[in-house]
mmCIF file of C-alpha atoms (C1' of nucleotides) in Angstrom:
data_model
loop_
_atom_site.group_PDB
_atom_site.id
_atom_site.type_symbol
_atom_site.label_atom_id
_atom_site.label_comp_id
_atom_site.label_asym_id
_atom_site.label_seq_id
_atom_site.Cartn_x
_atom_site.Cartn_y
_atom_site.Cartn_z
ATOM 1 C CA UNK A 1 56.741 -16.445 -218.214
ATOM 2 C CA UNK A 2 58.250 -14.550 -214.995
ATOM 3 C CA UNK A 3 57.890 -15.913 -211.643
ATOM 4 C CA UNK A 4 55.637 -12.626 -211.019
ATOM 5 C CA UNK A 5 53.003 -13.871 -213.944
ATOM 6 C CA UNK A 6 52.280 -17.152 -212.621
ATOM 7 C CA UNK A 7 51.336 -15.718 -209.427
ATOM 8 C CA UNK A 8 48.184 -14.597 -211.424
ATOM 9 C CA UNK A 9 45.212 -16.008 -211.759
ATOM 10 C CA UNK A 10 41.907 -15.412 -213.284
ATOM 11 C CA UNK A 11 39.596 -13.721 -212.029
ATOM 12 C CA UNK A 12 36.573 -15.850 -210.702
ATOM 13 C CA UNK A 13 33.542 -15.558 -212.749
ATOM 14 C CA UNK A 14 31.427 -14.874 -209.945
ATOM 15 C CA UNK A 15 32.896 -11.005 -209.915
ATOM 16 C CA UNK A 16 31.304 -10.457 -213.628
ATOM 17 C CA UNK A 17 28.218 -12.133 -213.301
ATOM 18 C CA UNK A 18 26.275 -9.255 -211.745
ATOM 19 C CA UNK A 19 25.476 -5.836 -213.154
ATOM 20 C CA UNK A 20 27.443 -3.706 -214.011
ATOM 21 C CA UNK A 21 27.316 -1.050 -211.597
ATOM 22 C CA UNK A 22 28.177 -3.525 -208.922
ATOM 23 C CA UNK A 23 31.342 -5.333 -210.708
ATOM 24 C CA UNK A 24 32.793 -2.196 -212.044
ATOM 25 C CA UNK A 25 34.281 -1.037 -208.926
ATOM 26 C CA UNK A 26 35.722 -4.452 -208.050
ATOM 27 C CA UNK A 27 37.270 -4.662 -211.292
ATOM 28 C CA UNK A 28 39.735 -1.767 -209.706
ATOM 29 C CA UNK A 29 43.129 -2.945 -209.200
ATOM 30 C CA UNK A 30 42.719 -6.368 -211.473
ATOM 31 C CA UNK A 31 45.059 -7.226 -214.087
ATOM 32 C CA UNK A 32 45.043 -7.420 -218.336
ATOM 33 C CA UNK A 33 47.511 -9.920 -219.634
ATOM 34 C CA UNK A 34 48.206 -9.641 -222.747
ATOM 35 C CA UNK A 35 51.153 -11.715 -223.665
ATOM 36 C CA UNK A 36 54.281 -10.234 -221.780
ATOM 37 C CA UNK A 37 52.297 -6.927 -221.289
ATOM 38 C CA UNK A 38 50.645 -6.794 -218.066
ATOM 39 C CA UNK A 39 48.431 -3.524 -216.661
ATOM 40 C CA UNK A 40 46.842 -2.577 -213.691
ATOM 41 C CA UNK A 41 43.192 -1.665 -213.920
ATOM 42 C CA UNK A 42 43.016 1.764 -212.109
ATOM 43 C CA UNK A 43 39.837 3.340 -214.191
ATOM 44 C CA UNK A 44 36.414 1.787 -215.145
ATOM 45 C CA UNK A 45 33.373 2.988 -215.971
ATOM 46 C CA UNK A 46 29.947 0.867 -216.138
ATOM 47 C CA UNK A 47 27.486 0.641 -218.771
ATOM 48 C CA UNK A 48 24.262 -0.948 -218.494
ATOM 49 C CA UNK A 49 21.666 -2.069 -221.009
ATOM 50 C CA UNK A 50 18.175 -0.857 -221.900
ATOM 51 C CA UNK A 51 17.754 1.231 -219.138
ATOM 52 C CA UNK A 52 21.215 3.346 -219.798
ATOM 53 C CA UNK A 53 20.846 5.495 -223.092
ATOM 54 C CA UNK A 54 24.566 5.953 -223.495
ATOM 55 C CA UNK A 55 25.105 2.279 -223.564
ATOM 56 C CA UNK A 56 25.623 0.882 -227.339
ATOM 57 C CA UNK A 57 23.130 -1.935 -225.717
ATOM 58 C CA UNK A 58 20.764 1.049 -225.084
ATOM 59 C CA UNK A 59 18.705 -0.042 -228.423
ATOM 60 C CA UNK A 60 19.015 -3.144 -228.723
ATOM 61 C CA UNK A 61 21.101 -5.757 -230.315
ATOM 62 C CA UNK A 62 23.246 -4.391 -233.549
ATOM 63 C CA UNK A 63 26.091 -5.874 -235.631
ATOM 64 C CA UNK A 64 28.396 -4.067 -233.058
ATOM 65 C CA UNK A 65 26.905 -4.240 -229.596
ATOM 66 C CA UNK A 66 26.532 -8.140 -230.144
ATOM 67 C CA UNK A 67 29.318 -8.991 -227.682
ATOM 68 C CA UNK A 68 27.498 -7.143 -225.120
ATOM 69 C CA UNK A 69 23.975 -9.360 -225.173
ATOM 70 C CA UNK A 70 26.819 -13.212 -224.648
ATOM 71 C CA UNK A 71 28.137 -14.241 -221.657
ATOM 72 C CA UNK A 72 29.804 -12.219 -218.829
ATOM 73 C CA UNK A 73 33.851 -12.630 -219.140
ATOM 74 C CA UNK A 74 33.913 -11.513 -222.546
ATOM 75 C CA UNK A 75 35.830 -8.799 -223.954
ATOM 76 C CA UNK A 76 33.380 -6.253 -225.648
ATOM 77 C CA UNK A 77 36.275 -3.920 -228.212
ATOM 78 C CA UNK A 78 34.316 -1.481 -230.546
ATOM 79 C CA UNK A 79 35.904 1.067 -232.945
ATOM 80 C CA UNK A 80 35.202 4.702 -232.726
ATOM 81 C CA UNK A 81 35.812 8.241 -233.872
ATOM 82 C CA UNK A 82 37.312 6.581 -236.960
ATOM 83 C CA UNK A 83 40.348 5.700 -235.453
ATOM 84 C CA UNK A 84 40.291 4.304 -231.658
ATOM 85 C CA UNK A 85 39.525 0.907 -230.355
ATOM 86 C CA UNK A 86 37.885 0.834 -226.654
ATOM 87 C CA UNK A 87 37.560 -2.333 -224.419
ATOM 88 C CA UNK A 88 34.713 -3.320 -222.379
ATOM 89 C CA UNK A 89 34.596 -6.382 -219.539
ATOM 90 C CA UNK A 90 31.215 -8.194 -220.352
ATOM 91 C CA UNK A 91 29.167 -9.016 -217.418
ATOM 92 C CA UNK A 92 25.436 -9.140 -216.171
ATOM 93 C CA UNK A 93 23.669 -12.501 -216.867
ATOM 94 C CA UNK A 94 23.830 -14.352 -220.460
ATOM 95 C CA UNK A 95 21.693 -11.996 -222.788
ATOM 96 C CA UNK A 96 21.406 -9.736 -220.110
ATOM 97 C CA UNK A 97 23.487 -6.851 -221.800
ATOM 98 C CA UNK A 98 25.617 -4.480 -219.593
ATOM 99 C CA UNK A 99 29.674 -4.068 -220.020
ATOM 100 C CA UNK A 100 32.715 -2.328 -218.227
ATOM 101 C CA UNK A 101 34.412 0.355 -220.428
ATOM 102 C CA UNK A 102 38.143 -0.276 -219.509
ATOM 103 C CA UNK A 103 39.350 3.235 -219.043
ATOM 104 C CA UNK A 104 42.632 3.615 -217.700
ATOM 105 C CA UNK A 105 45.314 1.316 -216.498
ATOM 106 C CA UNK A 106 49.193 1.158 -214.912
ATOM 107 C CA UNK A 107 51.539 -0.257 -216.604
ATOM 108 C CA UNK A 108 53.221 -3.165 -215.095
ATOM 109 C CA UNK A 109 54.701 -5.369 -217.494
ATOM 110 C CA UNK A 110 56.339 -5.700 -221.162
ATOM 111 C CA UNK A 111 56.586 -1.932 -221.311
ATOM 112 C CA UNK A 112 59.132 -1.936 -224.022
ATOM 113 C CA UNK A 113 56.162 -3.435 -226.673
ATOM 114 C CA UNK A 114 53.790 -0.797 -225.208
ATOM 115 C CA UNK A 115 56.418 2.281 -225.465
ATOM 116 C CA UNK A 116 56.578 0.792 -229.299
ATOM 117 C CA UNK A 117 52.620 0.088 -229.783
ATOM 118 C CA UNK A 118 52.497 4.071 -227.972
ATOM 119 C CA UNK A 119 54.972 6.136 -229.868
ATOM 120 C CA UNK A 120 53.010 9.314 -229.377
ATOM 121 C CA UNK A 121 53.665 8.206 -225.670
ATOM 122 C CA UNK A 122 56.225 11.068 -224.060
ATOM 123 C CA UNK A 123 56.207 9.662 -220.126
ATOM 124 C CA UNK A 124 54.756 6.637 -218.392
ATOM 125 C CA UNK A 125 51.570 7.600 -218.076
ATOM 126 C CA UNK A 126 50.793 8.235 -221.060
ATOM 127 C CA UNK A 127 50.965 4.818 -221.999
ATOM 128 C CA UNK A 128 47.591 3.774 -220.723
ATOM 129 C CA UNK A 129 45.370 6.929 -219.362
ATOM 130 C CA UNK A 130 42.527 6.733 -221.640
ATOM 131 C CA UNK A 131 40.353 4.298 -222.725
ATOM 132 C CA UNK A 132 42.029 4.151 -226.876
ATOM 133 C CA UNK A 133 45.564 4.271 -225.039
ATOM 134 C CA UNK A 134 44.899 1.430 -223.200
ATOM 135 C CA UNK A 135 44.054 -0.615 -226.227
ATOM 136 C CA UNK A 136 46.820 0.592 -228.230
ATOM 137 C CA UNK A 137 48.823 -0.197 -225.658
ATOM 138 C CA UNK A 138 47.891 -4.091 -225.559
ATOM 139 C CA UNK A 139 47.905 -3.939 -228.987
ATOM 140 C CA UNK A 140 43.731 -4.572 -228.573
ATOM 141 C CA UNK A 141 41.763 -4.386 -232.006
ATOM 142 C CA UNK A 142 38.592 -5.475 -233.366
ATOM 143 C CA UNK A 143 40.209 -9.345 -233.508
ATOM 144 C CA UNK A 144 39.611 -9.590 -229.867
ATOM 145 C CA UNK A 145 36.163 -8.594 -229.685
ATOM 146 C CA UNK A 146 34.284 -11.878 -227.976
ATOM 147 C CA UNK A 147 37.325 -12.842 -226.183
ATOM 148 C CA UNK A 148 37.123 -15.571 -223.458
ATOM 149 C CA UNK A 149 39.026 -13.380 -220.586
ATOM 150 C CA UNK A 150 38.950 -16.111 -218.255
ATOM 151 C CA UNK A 151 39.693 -19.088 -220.701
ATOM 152 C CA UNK A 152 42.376 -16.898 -222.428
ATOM 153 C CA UNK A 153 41.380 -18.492 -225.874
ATOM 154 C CA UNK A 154 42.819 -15.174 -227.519
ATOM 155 C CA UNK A 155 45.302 -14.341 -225.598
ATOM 156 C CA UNK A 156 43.740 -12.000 -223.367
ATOM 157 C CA UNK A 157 43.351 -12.869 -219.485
ATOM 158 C CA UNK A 158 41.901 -10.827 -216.819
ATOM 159 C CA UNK A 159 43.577 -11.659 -213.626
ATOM 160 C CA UNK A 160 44.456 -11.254 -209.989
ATOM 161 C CA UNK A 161 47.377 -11.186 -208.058
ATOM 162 C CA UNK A 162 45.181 -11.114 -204.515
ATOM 163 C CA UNK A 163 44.969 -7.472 -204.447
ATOM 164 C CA UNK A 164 41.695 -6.210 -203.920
ATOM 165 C CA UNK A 165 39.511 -3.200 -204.776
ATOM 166 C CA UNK A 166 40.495 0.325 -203.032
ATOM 167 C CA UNK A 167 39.268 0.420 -199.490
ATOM 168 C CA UNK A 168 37.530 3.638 -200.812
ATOM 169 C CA UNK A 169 37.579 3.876 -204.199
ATOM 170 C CA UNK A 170 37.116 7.519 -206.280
ATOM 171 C CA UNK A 171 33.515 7.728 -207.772
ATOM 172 C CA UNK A 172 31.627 10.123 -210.155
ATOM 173 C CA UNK A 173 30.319 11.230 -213.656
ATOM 174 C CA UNK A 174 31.142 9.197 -216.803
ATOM 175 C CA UNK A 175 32.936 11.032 -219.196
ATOM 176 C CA UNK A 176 32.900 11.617 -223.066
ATOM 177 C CA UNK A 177 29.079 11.176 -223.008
ATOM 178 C CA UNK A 178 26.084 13.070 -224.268
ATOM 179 C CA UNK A 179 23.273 11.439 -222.430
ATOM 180 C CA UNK A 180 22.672 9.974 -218.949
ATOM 181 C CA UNK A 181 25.843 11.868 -217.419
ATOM 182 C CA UNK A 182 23.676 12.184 -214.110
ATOM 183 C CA UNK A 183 24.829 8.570 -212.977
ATOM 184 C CA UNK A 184 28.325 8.528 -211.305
ATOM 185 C CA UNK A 185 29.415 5.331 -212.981
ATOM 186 C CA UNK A 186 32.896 6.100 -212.675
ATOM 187 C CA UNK A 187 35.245 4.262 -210.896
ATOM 188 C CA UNK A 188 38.698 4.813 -209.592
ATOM 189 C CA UNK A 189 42.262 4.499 -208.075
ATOM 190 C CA UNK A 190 42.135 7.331 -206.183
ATOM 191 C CA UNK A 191 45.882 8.846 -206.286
ATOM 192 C CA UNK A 192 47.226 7.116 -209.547
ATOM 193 C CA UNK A 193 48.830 8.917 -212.038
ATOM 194 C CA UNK A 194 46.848 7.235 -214.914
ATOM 195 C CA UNK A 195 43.544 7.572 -213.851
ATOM 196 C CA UNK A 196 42.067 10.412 -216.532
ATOM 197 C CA UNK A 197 42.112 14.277 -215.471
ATOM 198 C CA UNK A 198 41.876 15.568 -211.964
ATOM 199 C CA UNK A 199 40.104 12.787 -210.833
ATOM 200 C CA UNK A 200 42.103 13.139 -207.711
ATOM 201 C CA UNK A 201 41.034 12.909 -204.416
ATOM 202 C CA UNK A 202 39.458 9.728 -202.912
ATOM 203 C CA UNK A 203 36.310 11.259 -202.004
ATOM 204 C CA UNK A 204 33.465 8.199 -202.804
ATOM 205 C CA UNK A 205 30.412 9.278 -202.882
ATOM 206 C CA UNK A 206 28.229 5.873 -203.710
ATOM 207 C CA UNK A 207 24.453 7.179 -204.652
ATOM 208 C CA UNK A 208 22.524 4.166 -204.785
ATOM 209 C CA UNK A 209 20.887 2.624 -207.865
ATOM 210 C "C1'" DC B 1 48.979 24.023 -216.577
ATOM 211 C "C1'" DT B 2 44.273 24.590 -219.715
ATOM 212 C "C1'" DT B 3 41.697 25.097 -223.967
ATOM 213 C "C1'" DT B 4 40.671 24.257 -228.723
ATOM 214 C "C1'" DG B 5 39.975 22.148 -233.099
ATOM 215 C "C1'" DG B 6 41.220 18.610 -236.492
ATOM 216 C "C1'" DA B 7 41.606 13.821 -237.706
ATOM 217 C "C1'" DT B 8 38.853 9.952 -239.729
ATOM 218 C "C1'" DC B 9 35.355 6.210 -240.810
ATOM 219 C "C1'" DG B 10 32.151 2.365 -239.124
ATOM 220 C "C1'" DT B 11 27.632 2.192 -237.613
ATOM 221 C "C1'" DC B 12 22.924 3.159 -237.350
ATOM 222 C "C1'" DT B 13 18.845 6.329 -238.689
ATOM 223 C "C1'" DG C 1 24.009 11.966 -243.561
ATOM 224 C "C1'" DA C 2 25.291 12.621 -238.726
ATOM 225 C "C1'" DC C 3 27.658 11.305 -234.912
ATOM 226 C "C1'" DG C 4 30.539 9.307 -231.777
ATOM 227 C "C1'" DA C 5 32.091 5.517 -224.377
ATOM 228 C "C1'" DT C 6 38.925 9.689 -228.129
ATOM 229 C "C1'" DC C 7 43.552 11.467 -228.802
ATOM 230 C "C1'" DC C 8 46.945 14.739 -229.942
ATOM 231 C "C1'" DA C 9 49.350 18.836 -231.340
ATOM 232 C "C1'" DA C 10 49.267 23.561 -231.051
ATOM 233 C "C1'" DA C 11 48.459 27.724 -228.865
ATOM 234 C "C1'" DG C 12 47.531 30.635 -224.827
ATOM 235 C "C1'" DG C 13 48.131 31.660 -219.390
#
DNA sequence: CTTTGGATCGTCT
DNA sequence: GACGATCCAAAGG
């Protein structure tokens, strides 16, 4: 463990309780631990439950989705397009289901395991700018779905190291969705070079629920 | 830089 | 049987 590591903590489970669309944005700038591998969350985009049709929650409890419908803290990984794993933050009440899709992050630690776990990987930020990146990355499969992220009982922490949210942080549309792309329930870093596309800029434009 | 199409299979209808 | 909360290589400006 390096001195920088123990300077982390976990994050207080007061931050995930709520729904979604509130803790997404102050999951900006938070840390994933994942044994020596250590990123920066700089991308996140919130999914609710029944009322959000392009949640996986959106119908109801399925052999998949069940992570989403346990307690907030939990990591939420699902497999898609054949091939990818994505990672969610839990959150909202207990059987309350809502989740943070994990969807871009800066690299900050053990980047010599993720340039191996990322050989298609050609510069830095391609390590973790997407969503399946990011998991590859950490090395994040199926085996960590239900994950204790504060408790660590896998091996995967979310932390702090005292920095907070953006002052204003980038907002707008989901992406990669079909349905319910009106909500901006996007969240970003404005300025960092892993955050997906031209998301530049740090205009926020917050449209209430 | 942007656009396009293929890869690949678990999950739910 | 259809469709993804995606990525990448290849091709065109």
């Amino acid at each position: 463990m390096s001195a920088e590591a123990a300077r982390l903590v976990p994050v207080p489970i007061d931050l995930l309780a709520g729904d979604p669309v509130e803790v997404a944005p102050r999951l900006l700038n938070t840390l994933l631990v994942v044994g020596e591998r250590v990123v920066r969350i700089v991308e996140v985009e919130a999914y609710r439950g029944r009322e959000d049709p392009a949640s996986h929650a959106y119908r109801g409890p399925t052999r998949r989705n069940g992570t989403m419908f346990g307690p907030p803290g939990r990591l939420y990984v699902y497999f898609t397009y054949g091939m990818h794993w994505c990672a969610n933050v839990v959150c909202g009440p207990e059987s309350v289901p809502g989740a943070v899709l994990l969807r871009a992050a800066a690299p900050e630690g053990g980047l010599e395991a993720m340039w191996a776990a990322r050989p298609a990987a050609r510069r830095e930020r391609d390590l973790c700018s997407g969503p399946a990146k990011l998991c590859q990355a950490l090395g994040l499969t199926g085996a960590f779905d239900g994950a204790d992220l504060l408790a660590g009982d896998l091996g995967v922490r979310l932390c702090t190291d005292g920095t907070g949210p953006p002052a204003a942080a980038g907002n707008g549309p989901r992406i990669g969705i079909s349905v319910a792309a009106e909500h901006p329930w996007r969240w970003w870093v404005p300025g960092d070079p892993n955050v997906s596309a031209r998301s530049a800029g740090g205009a926020p434009a917050p449209e209430p629920l």
